[in-house]
């Protein structure tokens, strides 16, 4: 049995370098943290494909990312989704995705996004009527609600591999 220890002294801070170093841990690590490392590897998979995503911004906050291929399906819904030509949020495409400014309340946004999801139903597998709050972080102001099945495909925070089914 191989044991490994990870420690951070009170004077040090945990940085992104530490996050990226964790997936480099040994494949056969049988320490108590091996399950944790597996989850980190899973979350960081396809990280090199980050450049394929547009920031999804509401109220000047990046709340997630949309794969550029899926953004093409959202563009016809100009009364709901808009794509300002602006690189403020670091997009590789020179634009970002946001909701139309006329959708100013969480209720308006929820209804409008639900109509788009309903229209794109065949592209979103497993649609259920289970609303999920979309916010910048847990416990923060809710921007709108959407079905749990479409969060990862449309705008889930972070980098995910839902784009694979669009390929």
CSV table of N, CA and C in Angstrom, one decimal:
chain,number,residue,atom,x,y,z
A,1,UNK,N,0.8,-1.2,0.0
A,1,UNK,CA,0.0,0.0,0.0
A,1,UNK,C,0.9,1.2,0.0
A,2,UNK,N,0.5,2.1,-0.9
A,2,UNK,CA,1.3,3.4,-1.0
A,2,UNK,C,0.5,4.5,-0.3
A,3,UNK,N,1.2,5.2,0.6
A,3,UNK,CA,0.5,6.3,1.2
A,3,UNK,C,1.1,7.6,0.7
A,4,UNK,N,0.2,8.6,0.6
A,4,UNK,CA,0.6,10.0,0.2
A,4,UNK,C,0.0,10.9,1.2
A,5,UNK,N,0.7,12.0,1.4
A,5,UNK,CA,0.1,13.0,2.2
A,5,UNK,C,0.1,14.4,1.4
A,6,UNK,N,-0.9,15.1,1.6
A,6,UNK,CA,-1.0,16.4,1.0
A,6,UNK,C,-1.2,17.4,2.2
A,7,UNK,N,-0.5,18.4,2.2
A,7,UNK,CA,-0.7,19.4,3.3
A,7,UNK,C,-0.5,20.8,2.8
A,8,UNK,N,-1.2,21.7,3.4
A,8,UNK,CA,-1.0,23.1,3.1
A,8,UNK,C,-0.8,23.8,4.4
A,9,UNK,N,0.4,24.4,4.5
A,9,UNK,CA,0.7,25.1,5.8
A,9,UNK,C,-0.2,26.4,5.9
A,10,UNK,N,-0.3,26.9,7.1
A,10,UNK,CA,-1.1,28.1,7.3
A,10,UNK,C,-0.6,29.3,6.5
A,11,UNK,N,0.6,29.3,6.1
A,11,UNK,CA,1.2,30.4,5.4
A,11,UNK,C,1.0,30.3,3.9
A,12,UNK,N,0.6,29.1,3.4
A,12,UNK,CA,0.5,28.9,2.0
A,12,UNK,C,-1.0,29.0,1.6
A,13,UNK,N,-1.2,29.2,0.3
A,13,UNK,CA,-2.5,29.2,-0.2
A,13,UNK,C,-2.7,28.1,-1.3
A,14,UNK,N,-3.9,27.7,-1.5
A,14,UNK,CA,-4.2,26.7,-2.5
A,14,UNK,C,-4.5,27.5,-3.8
A,15,UNK,N,-3.8,27.2,-4.8
A,15,UNK,CA,-3.9,27.9,-6.1
A,15,UNK,C,-4.4,27.0,-7.2
A,16,UNK,N,-4.6,27.6,-8.4
A,16,UNK,CA,-5.0,26.8,-9.6
A,16,UNK,C,-3.9,25.8,-9.9
A,17,UNK,N,-2.6,26.2,-9.6
A,17,UNK,CA,-1.5,25.2,-9.9
A,17,UNK,C,-1.7,23.9,-9.1
A,18,UNK,N,-2.2,24.1,-7.9
A,18,UNK,CA,-2.5,22.9,-7.1
A,18,UNK,C,-3.7,22.1,-7.7
A,19,UNK,N,-4.7,22.7,-8.2
A,19,UNK,CA,-5.8,22.0,-8.8
A,19,UNK,C,-5.3,21.2,-10.0
A,20,UNK,N,-4.5,21.8,-10.8
A,20,UNK,CA,-4.1,21.1,-12.0
A,20,UNK,C,-3.0,20.0,-11.7
A,21,UNK,N,-2.3,20.1,-10.6
A,21,UNK,CA,-1.4,19.1,-10.2
A,21,UNK,C,-2.1,17.9,-9.7
A,22,UNK,N,-3.2,18.0,-9.1
A,22,UNK,CA,-3.9,16.9,-8.5
A,22,UNK,C,-4.2,15.8,-9.5
A,23,UNK,N,-4.7,16.1,-10.7
A,23,UNK,CA,-4.9,15.0,-11.7
A,23,UNK,C,-3.7,14.2,-12.0
A,24,UNK,N,-2.5,14.7,-11.7
A,24,UNK,CA,-1.2,14.0,-12.0
A,24,UNK,C,-0.9,13.0,-11.0
A,25,UNK,N,-1.8,12.8,-9.9
A,25,UNK,CA,-1.5,11.8,-8.9
A,25,UNK,C,-1.5,10.4,-9.5
A,26,UNK,N,-0.8,9.5,-8.8
A,26,UNK,CA,-0.7,8.2,-9.4
A,26,UNK,C,-2.0,7.5,-9.7
A,27,UNK,N,-2.0,6.7,-10.7
A,27,UNK,CA,-3.2,5.9,-11.1
A,27,UNK,C,-3.7,4.9,-10.0
A,28,UNK,N,-2.7,4.3,-9.4
A,28,UNK,CA,-3.0,3.3,-8.4
A,28,UNK,C,-3.0,3.8,-7.0
A,29,UNK,N,-3.3,5.0,-6.8
A,29,UNK,CA,-3.3,5.6,-5.5
A,29,UNK,C,-4.5,5.0,-4.7
A,30,UNK,N,-4.1,4.3,-3.6
A,30,UNK,CA,-5.2,3.7,-2.8
A,30,UNK,C,-5.4,4.4,-1.5
A,31,UNK,N,-5.0,5.6,-1.4
A,31,UNK,CA,-5.2,6.4,-0.2
A,31,UNK,C,-6.6,6.7,0.0
A,32,UNK,N,-6.9,7.3,1.1
A,32,UNK,CA,-8.3,7.6,1.4
A,32,UNK,C,-8.8,8.7,0.5
A,33,UNK,N,-7.9,9.4,-0.2
A,33,UNK,CA,-8.3,10.5,-1.1
A,33,UNK,C,-8.5,10.1,-2.5
A,34,UNK,N,-8.3,8.8,-2.8
A,34,UNK,CA,-8.3,8.4,-4.2
A,34,UNK,C,-9.6,8.7,-4.9
A,35,UNK,N,-10.7,8.5,-4.2
A,35,UNK,CA,-12.1,8.8,-4.8
A,35,UNK,C,-12.2,10.3,-5.1
A,36,UNK,N,-11.6,11.1,-4.2
A,36,UNK,CA,-11.6,12.5,-4.4
A,36,UNK,C,-10.8,12.9,-5.7
A,37,UNK,N,-9.6,12.3,-5.8
A,37,UNK,CA,-8.8,12.6,-7.0
A,37,UNK,C,-9.5,12.1,-8.3
A,38,UNK,N,-10.3,11.0,-8.2
A,38,UNK,CA,-11.0,10.6,-9.4
A,38,UNK,C,-12.1,11.6,-9.8
A,39,UNK,N,-12.7,12.2,-8.8
A,39,UNK,CA,-13.7,13.2,-9.1
A,39,UNK,C,-13.1,14.4,-9.7
A,40,UNK,N,-11.9,14.8,-9.2
A,40,UNK,CA,-11.2,16.0,-9.8
A,40,UNK,C,-10.8,15.7,-11.2
A,41,UNK,N,-10.3,14.5,-11.5
A,41,UNK,CA,-10.0,14.1,-12.9
A,41,UNK,C,-11.2,14.2,-13.8
A,42,UNK,N,-12.3,13.7,-13.3
A,42,UNK,CA,-13.5,13.7,-14.1
A,42,UNK,C,-14.0,15.2,-14.4
A,43,UNK,N,-13.9,16.0,-13.4
A,43,UNK,CA,-14.3,17.4,-13.6
A,43,UNK,C,-13.3,18.2,-14.5
A,44,UNK,N,-12.1,17.8,-14.5
A,44,UNK,CA,-11.1,18.5,-15.4
A,44,UNK,C,-10.9,17.9,-16.7
A,45,UNK,N,-11.7,16.8,-17.1
A,45,UNK,CA,-11.5,16.2,-18.4
A,45,UNK,C,-11.8,17.2,-19.5
A,46,UNK,N,-11.2,17.1,-20.5
A,46,UNK,CA,-11.3,17.9,-21.7
A,46,UNK,C,-11.1,19.4,-21.4
A,47,UNK,N,-10.3,19.7,-20.4
A,47,UNK,CA,-10.0,21.1,-20.1
A,47,UNK,C,-9.4,21.9,-21.2
A,48,UNK,N,-8.7,21.2,-22.1
A,48,UNK,CA,-8.1,21.8,-23.3
A,48,UNK,C,-9.1,22.3,-24.2
A,49,UNK,N,-10.4,21.9,-24.1
A,49,UNK,CA,-11.4,22.3,-25.0
A,49,UNK,C,-12.2,23.5,-24.5
A,50,UNK,N,-11.7,24.1,-23.5
A,50,UNK,CA,-12.3,25.3,-22.9
A,50,UNK,C,-12.5,26.4,-23.9
A,51,UNK,N,-11.6,26.5,-24.9
A,51,UNK,CA,-11.7,27.5,-25.9
A,51,UNK,C,-12.9,27.3,-26.9
A,52,UNK,N,-13.6,26.2,-26.8
A,52,UNK,CA,-14.8,26.0,-27.6
A,52,UNK,C,-16.1,26.5,-27.0
A,53,UNK,N,-16.0,27.2,-25.8
A,53,UNK,CA,-17.1,27.6,-25.1
A,53,UNK,C,-17.2,29.2,-25.0
A,54,UNK,N,-18.4,29.7,-25.0
A,54,UNK,CA,-18.7,31.1,-24.9
A,54,UNK,C,-19.1,31.3,-23.4
A,55,UNK,N,-18.7,32.4,-22.8
A,55,UNK,CA,-19.2,32.7,-21.5
A,55,UNK,C,-20.7,33.0,-21.6
A,56,UNK,N,-21.5,32.5,-20.6
A,56,UNK,CA,-22.9,32.9,-20.4
A,56,UNK,C,-23.0,33.8,-19.3
A,57,UNK,N,-23.4,35.1,-19.6
A,57,UNK,CA,-23.3,36.2,-18.6
A,57,UNK,C,-24.7,36.7,-18.3
A,58,UNK,N,-25.0,36.9,-17.0
A,58,UNK,CA,-26.2,37.6,-16.6
A,58,UNK,C,-25.8,38.6,-15.5
A,59,UNK,N,-26.3,39.8,-15.6
A,59,UNK,CA,-26.0,40.9,-14.7
A,59,UNK,C,-24.5,41.0,-14.4
A,60,UNK,N,-23.8,41.0,-15.5
A,60,UNK,CA,-22.3,41.2,-15.5
A,60,UNK,C,-21.6,40.1,-14.8
A,61,UNK,N,-22.2,39.0,-14.6
A,61,UNK,CA,-21.5,37.8,-14.0
A,61,UNK,C,-21.5,36.6,-14.9
A,62,UNK,N,-20.4,36.0,-15.0
A,62,UNK,CA,-20.3,34.7,-15.8
A,62,UNK,C,-21.0,33.7,-14.9
A,63,UNK,N,-22.1,33.1,-15.4
A,63,UNK,CA,-22.8,32.1,-14.6
A,63,UNK,C,-22.6,30.7,-15.2
A,64,UNK,N,-21.9,30.6,-16.3
A,64,UNK,CA,-21.6,29.4,-17.0
A,64,UNK,C,-21.1,29.6,-18.4
A,65,UNK,N,-21.1,28.5,-19.1
A,65,UNK,CA,-20.5,28.5,-20.5
A,65,UNK,C,-21.4,27.7,-21.4
A,66,UNK,N,-21.4,28.2,-22.7
A,66,UNK,CA,-22.2,27.5,-23.7
A,66,UNK,C,-21.3,27.1,-24.8
A,67,UNK,N,-21.4,25.8,-25.2
A,67,UNK,CA,-20.5,25.3,-26.3
A,67,UNK,C,-20.9,26.1,-27.6
A,68,UNK,N,-19.9,26.5,-28.4
A,68,UNK,CA,-20.2,27.4,-29.5
A,68,UNK,C,-21.1,26.6,-30.5
A,69,UNK,N,-21.0,25.3,-30.6
A,69,UNK,CA,-21.9,24.5,-31.5
A,69,UNK,C,-23.4,24.6,-31.0
A,70,UNK,N,-23.6,24.6,-29.7
A,70,UNK,CA,-25.0,24.7,-29.2
A,70,UNK,C,-25.5,26.1,-29.3
A,71,UNK,N,-24.6,27.1,-29.2
A,71,UNK,CA,-25.0,28.5,-29.4
A,71,UNK,C,-25.7,28.7,-30.7
A,72,UNK,N,-25.2,28.0,-31.8
A,72,UNK,CA,-25.9,28.2,-33.1
A,72,UNK,C,-27.4,27.8,-33.0
A,73,UNK,N,-27.8,26.9,-32.1
A,73,UNK,CA,-29.2,26.6,-31.9
A,73,UNK,C,-29.9,27.6,-31.2
A,74,UNK,N,-29.2,28.4,-30.3
A,74,UNK,CA,-29.9,29.4,-29.5
A,74,UNK,C,-30.0,30.8,-30.3
A,75,UNK,N,-29.2,31.0,-31.3
A,75,UNK,CA,-29.2,32.3,-32.0
A,75,UNK,C,-30.5,32.6,-32.7
A,76,UNK,N,-31.3,31.7,-33.2
A,76,UNK,CA,-32.6,32.1,-33.8
A,76,UNK,C,-33.6,32.6,-32.8
A,77,UNK,N,-33.3,32.4,-31.5
A,77,UNK,CA,-34.3,32.9,-30.4
A,77,UNK,C,-33.8,34.2,-29.9
A,78,UNK,N,-33.8,35.2,-30.8
A,78,UNK,CA,-33.2,36.5,-30.6
A,78,UNK,C,-33.9,37.3,-29.5
A,79,UNK,N,-35.2,37.0,-29.2
A,79,UNK,CA,-35.9,37.6,-28.2
A,79,UNK,C,-35.6,37.1,-26.8
A,80,UNK,N,-34.8,36.0,-26.8
A,80,UNK,CA,-34.4,35.4,-25.5
A,80,UNK,C,-32.8,35.4,-25.3
A,81,UNK,N,-32.1,34.9,-26.3
A,81,UNK,CA,-30.6,34.9,-26.2
A,81,UNK,C,-30.0,35.9,-27.2
A,82,UNK,N,-29.1,36.6,-26.7
A,82,UNK,CA,-28.3,37.5,-27.6
A,82,UNK,C,-26.8,37.3,-27.4
A,83,UNK,N,-26.1,37.7,-28.4
A,83,UNK,CA,-24.7,37.4,-28.5
A,83,UNK,C,-23.9,38.7,-28.8
A,84,UNK,N,-23.7,39.6,-27.8
A,84,UNK,CA,-23.0,40.8,-28.0
A,84,UNK,C,-21.6,40.6,-28.5
A,85,UNK,N,-21.2,41.3,-29.5
A,85,UNK,CA,-19.8,41.3,-30.0
A,85,UNK,C,-18.9,42.1,-29.0
A,86,UNK,N,-18.4,41.4,-28.1
A,86,UNK,CA,-17.6,42.0,-27.0
A,86,UNK,C,-16.7,41.0,-26.4
A,87,UNK,N,-15.5,41.2,-26.2
A,87,UNK,CA,-14.5,40.3,-25.7
A,87,UNK,C,-14.2,40.5,-24.2
A,88,UNK,N,-15.1,41.3,-23.5
A,88,UNK,CA,-14.9,41.6,-22.1
A,88,UNK,C,-14.7,40.4,-21.2
A,89,UNK,N,-15.4,39.3,-21.6
A,89,UNK,CA,-15.4,38.1,-20.7
A,89,UNK,C,-14.5,37.0,-21.2
A,90,UNK,N,-13.6,37.4,-22.1
A,90,UNK,CA,-12.5,36.5,-22.5
A,90,UNK,C,-12.9,35.4,-23.5
A,91,UNK,N,-13.9,35.6,-24.3
A,91,UNK,CA,-14.3,34.6,-25.2
A,91,UNK,C,-13.3,34.5,-26.4
A,92,UNK,N,-13.1,33.3,-26.9
A,92,UNK,CA,-12.3,33.1,-28.1
A,92,UNK,C,-13.0,33.4,-29.3
A,93,UNK,N,-14.3,33.7,-29.2
A,93,UNK,CA,-15.2,34.0,-30.4
A,93,UNK,C,-15.5,35.5,-30.5
A,94,UNK,N,-15.0,36.3,-29.6
A,94,UNK,CA,-15.3,37.7,-29.7
A,94,UNK,C,-16.7,38.1,-29.3
A,95,UNK,N,-17.4,37.2,-28.6
A,95,UNK,CA,-18.7,37.5,-28.2
A,95,UNK,C,-19.0,36.6,-26.9
A,96,UNK,N,-20.1,36.9,-26.3
A,96,UNK,CA,-20.6,36.1,-25.2
A,96,UNK,C,-22.1,35.9,-25.3
A,97,UNK,N,-22.7,35.0,-24.6
A,97,UNK,CA,-24.1,34.7,-24.6
A,97,UNK,C,-24.7,35.4,-23.4
A,98,UNK,N,-25.9,36.0,-23.5
A,98,UNK,CA,-26.6,36.5,-22.4
A,98,UNK,C,-28.1,36.5,-22.8
A,99,UNK,N,-28.9,36.8,-21.8
A,99,UNK,CA,-30.4,36.9,-22.1
A,99,UNK,C,-30.7,38.3,-22.5
A,100,UNK,N,-31.8,38.4,-23.3
A,100,UNK,CA,-32.2,39.7,-23.8
A,100,UNK,C,-32.5,40.6,-22.6
A,101,UNK,N,-32.2,41.9,-22.7
A,101,UNK,CA,-32.4,42.8,-21.6
A,101,UNK,C,-33.8,43.0,-21.2
A,102,UNK,N,-34.8,42.7,-22.2
A,102,UNK,CA,-36.2,42.9,-21.8
A,102,UNK,C,-36.6,41.8,-20.8
A,103,UNK,N,-35.8,40.8,-20.6
A,103,UNK,CA,-36.1,39.7,-19.6
A,103,UNK,C,-35.4,40.1,-18.3
A,104,UNK,N,-36.0,41.0,-17.6
A,104,UNK,CA,-35.3,41.6,-16.5
A,104,UNK,C,-35.6,40.9,-15.1
A,105,UNK,N,-36.7,40.1,-15.1
A,105,UNK,CA,-37.0,39.4,-13.8
A,105,UNK,C,-36.7,37.9,-13.9
A,106,UNK,N,-36.5,37.3,-12.8
A,106,UNK,CA,-36.3,35.8,-12.8
A,106,UNK,C,-37.5,35.1,-13.4
A,107,UNK,N,-38.7,35.6,-13.1
A,107,UNK,CA,-39.9,34.9,-13.7
A,107,UNK,C,-39.9,35.0,-15.2
A,108,UNK,N,-39.7,36.3,-15.7
A,108,UNK,CA,-39.6,36.5,-17.2
A,108,UNK,C,-38.6,35.6,-17.8
A,109,UNK,N,-37.4,35.5,-17.2
A,109,UNK,CA,-36.3,34.7,-17.8
A,109,UNK,C,-36.7,33.2,-17.7
A,110,UNK,N,-37.3,32.8,-16.6
A,110,UNK,CA,-37.6,31.4,-16.5
A,110,UNK,C,-38.6,31.0,-17.6
A,111,UNK,N,-39.6,31.8,-17.8
A,111,UNK,CA,-40.6,31.5,-18.9
A,111,UNK,C,-40.0,31.5,-20.3
A,112,UNK,N,-39.2,32.5,-20.6
A,112,UNK,CA,-38.6,32.6,-21.9
A,112,UNK,C,-37.6,31.4,-22.2
A,113,UNK,N,-36.8,31.1,-21.2
A,113,UNK,CA,-35.9,30.0,-21.4
A,113,UNK,C,-36.6,28.7,-21.5
A,114,UNK,N,-37.7,28.5,-20.7
A,114,UNK,CA,-38.5,27.3,-20.8
A,114,UNK,C,-39.1,27.1,-22.2
A,115,UNK,N,-39.5,28.2,-22.8
A,115,UNK,CA,-40.1,28.1,-24.2
A,115,UNK,C,-39.0,27.7,-25.2
A,116,UNK,N,-37.8,28.2,-25.0
A,116,UNK,CA,-36.7,27.8,-25.9
A,116,UNK,C,-36.3,26.3,-25.7
A,117,UNK,N,-36.3,25.9,-24.5
A,117,UNK,CA,-36.0,24.5,-24.2
A,117,UNK,C,-37.0,23.6,-24.8
A,118,UNK,N,-38.3,24.0,-24.7
A,118,UNK,CA,-39.4,23.2,-25.2
A,118,UNK,C,-39.2,23.1,-26.8
A,119,UNK,N,-38.9,24.2,-27.4
A,119,UNK,CA,-38.7,24.3,-28.8
A,119,UNK,C,-37.5,23.4,-29.3
A,120,UNK,N,-36.5,23.3,-28.4
A,120,UNK,CA,-35.3,22.5,-28.8
A,120,UNK,C,-35.3,21.1,-28.2
A,121,UNK,N,-36.5,20.7,-27.8
A,121,UNK,CA,-36.7,19.5,-27.0
A,121,UNK,C,-35.9,18.3,-27.6
A,122,UNK,N,-35.9,18.1,-28.9
A,122,UNK,CA,-35.2,16.9,-29.4
A,122,UNK,C,-33.7,17.0,-29.3
A,123,UNK,N,-33.1,18.1,-29.0
A,123,UNK,CA,-31.7,18.3,-28.8
A,123,UNK,C,-31.3,18.1,-27.4
A,124,UNK,N,-32.2,18.1,-26.5
A,124,UNK,CA,-31.9,18.1,-25.0
A,124,UNK,C,-32.5,16.8,-24.5
A,125,UNK,N,-31.7,15.8,-24.3
A,125,UNK,CA,-32.2,14.5,-23.8
A,125,UNK,C,-32.7,14.5,-22.4
A,126,UNK,N,-33.8,13.8,-22.1
A,126,UNK,CA,-34.3,13.6,-20.8
A,126,UNK,C,-34.9,14.8,-20.1
A,127,UNK,N,-35.6,15.6,-20.9
A,127,UNK,CA,-36.2,16.8,-20.3
A,127,UNK,C,-37.3,16.3,-19.3
A,128,UNK,N,-37.2,16.9,-18.1
A,128,UNK,CA,-38.1,16.6,-17.0
A,128,UNK,C,-38.6,18.0,-16.4
A,129,UNK,N,-39.7,18.0,-15.8
A,129,UNK,CA,-40.2,19.2,-15.2
A,129,UNK,C,-39.7,19.4,-13.8
A,130,UNK,N,-38.4,19.4,-13.6
A,130,UNK,CA,-37.7,19.6,-12.4
A,130,UNK,C,-36.9,20.9,-12.4
A,131,UNK,N,-37.4,21.9,-11.9
A,131,UNK,CA,-36.8,23.2,-12.0
A,131,UNK,C,-35.5,23.3,-11.1
A,132,UNK,N,-34.5,23.9,-11.6
A,132,UNK,CA,-33.2,24.1,-10.9
A,132,UNK,C,-32.9,25.6,-10.9
A,133,UNK,N,-32.6,26.1,-9.8
A,133,UNK,CA,-32.2,27.6,-9.8
A,133,UNK,C,-30.8,27.8,-10.4
A,134,UNK,N,-30.8,28.8,-11.2
A,134,UNK,CA,-29.5,29.2,-11.9
A,134,UNK,C,-29.0,30.5,-11.2
A,135,UNK,N,-27.9,30.4,-10.6
A,135,UNK,CA,-27.3,31.5,-9.8
A,135,UNK,C,-25.8,31.5,-10.0
A,136,UNK,N,-25.1,32.5,-9.6
A,136,UNK,CA,-23.6,32.6,-9.7
A,136,UNK,C,-23.0,31.6,-8.7
A,137,UNK,N,-23.6,31.3,-7.6
A,137,UNK,CA,-23.1,30.4,-6.6
A,137,UNK,C,-24.2,30.0,-5.7
A,138,UNK,N,-24.0,28.9,-5.0
A,138,UNK,CA,-25.1,28.4,-4.1
A,138,UNK,C,-25.4,29.5,-3.1
A,139,UNK,N,-26.7,29.7,-2.9
A,139,UNK,CA,-27.2,30.7,-1.9
A,139,UNK,C,-27.2,32.1,-2.4
A,140,UNK,N,-26.8,32.3,-3.6
A,140,UNK,CA,-26.8,33.7,-4.2
A,140,UNK,C,-28.1,34.0,-4.9
A,141,UNK,N,-28.3,35.2,-5.3
A,141,UNK,CA,-29.5,35.7,-6.1
A,141,UNK,C,-29.7,34.7,-7.2
A,142,UNK,N,-31.0,34.3,-7.4
A,142,UNK,CA,-31.4,33.4,-8.5
A,142,UNK,C,-31.7,34.2,-9.7
A,143,UNK,N,-31.1,33.9,-10.8
A,143,UNK,CA,-31.3,34.7,-12.1
A,143,UNK,C,-32.5,34.2,-12.8
A,144,UNK,N,-32.7,32.8,-12.8
A,144,UNK,CA,-33.9,32.2,-13.4
A,144,UNK,C,-33.8,30.7,-13.0
A,145,UNK,N,-34.9,30.0,-13.3
A,145,UNK,CA,-34.9,28.5,-13.1
A,145,UNK,C,-35.0,27.8,-14.4
A,146,UNK,N,-34.5,26.6,-14.5
A,146,UNK,CA,-34.6,25.8,-15.7
A,146,UNK,C,-34.6,24.4,-15.3
A,147,UNK,N,-34.9,23.5,-16.2
A,147,UNK,CA,-35.0,22.1,-16.0
A,147,UNK,C,-33.6,21.5,-15.6
A,148,UNK,N,-33.5,20.6,-14.7
A,148,UNK,CA,-32.3,20.0,-14.3
A,148,UNK,C,-31.6,19.3,-15.5
A,149,UNK,N,-32.3,18.8,-16.4
A,149,UNK,CA,-31.8,18.0,-17.5
A,149,UNK,C,-31.0,18.9,-18.5
A,150,UNK,N,-31.3,20.2,-18.5
A,150,UNK,CA,-30.7,21.0,-19.6
A,150,UNK,C,-29.6,21.9,-19.0
A,151,UNK,N,-29.4,21.9,-17.7
A,151,UNK,CA,-28.4,22.8,-17.1
A,151,UNK,C,-27.0,22.5,-17.7
A,152,UNK,N,-26.6,21.3,-17.7
A,152,UNK,CA,-25.2,21.0,-18.2
A,152,UNK,C,-25.1,21.3,-19.7
A,153,UNK,N,-26.2,21.1,-20.4
A,153,UNK,CA,-26.1,21.3,-21.9
A,153,UNK,C,-26.1,22.8,-22.2
A,154,UNK,N,-26.9,23.6,-21.5
A,154,UNK,CA,-27.0,25.0,-21.9
A,154,UNK,C,-26.1,25.9,-21.2
A,155,UNK,N,-25.9,25.8,-19.9
A,155,UNK,CA,-25.2,26.9,-19.2
A,155,UNK,C,-24.6,26.5,-17.9
A,156,UNK,N,-24.4,25.3,-17.6
A,156,UNK,CA,-23.9,24.9,-16.3
A,156,UNK,C,-22.5,25.6,-16.1
A,157,UNK,N,-22.3,26.0,-14.8
A,157,UNK,CA,-21.0,26.6,-14.5
A,157,UNK,C,-19.9,25.6,-14.7
A,158,UNK,N,-18.8,26.1,-15.2
A,158,UNK,CA,-17.7,25.2,-15.4
A,158,UNK,C,-17.6,24.6,-16.8
A,159,UNK,N,-16.7,23.7,-17.0
A,159,UNK,CA,-16.5,23.1,-18.2
A,159,UNK,C,-17.0,21.7,-18.2
A,160,UNK,N,-17.9,21.3,-19.1
A,160,UNK,CA,-18.5,20.0,-19.1
A,160,UNK,C,-18.3,19.4,-20.5
A,161,UNK,N,-18.6,18.1,-20.6
A,161,UNK,CA,-18.5,17.5,-21.9
A,161,UNK,C,-19.8,17.2,-22.6
A,162,UNK,N,-20.8,17.9,-22.3
A,162,UNK,CA,-22.1,17.7,-22.9
A,162,UNK,C,-22.1,18.0,-24.4
A,163,UNK,N,-21.1,18.7,-24.9
A,163,UNK,CA,-21.0,19.0,-26.3
A,163,UNK,C,-20.8,17.8,-27.1
A,164,UNK,N,-20.4,16.7,-26.5
A,164,UNK,CA,-20.1,15.4,-27.3
A,164,UNK,C,-21.3,15.0,-28.1
A,165,UNK,N,-22.5,15.1,-27.6
A,165,UNK,CA,-23.7,14.6,-28.3
A,165,UNK,C,-24.0,15.5,-29.5
A,166,UNK,N,-23.4,16.7,-29.6
A,166,UNK,CA,-23.6,17.6,-30.7
A,166,UNK,C,-22.7,17.3,-31.8
A,167,UNK,N,-21.6,16.5,-31.6
A,167,UNK,CA,-20.6,16.3,-32.6
A,167,UNK,C,-21.1,15.4,-33.7
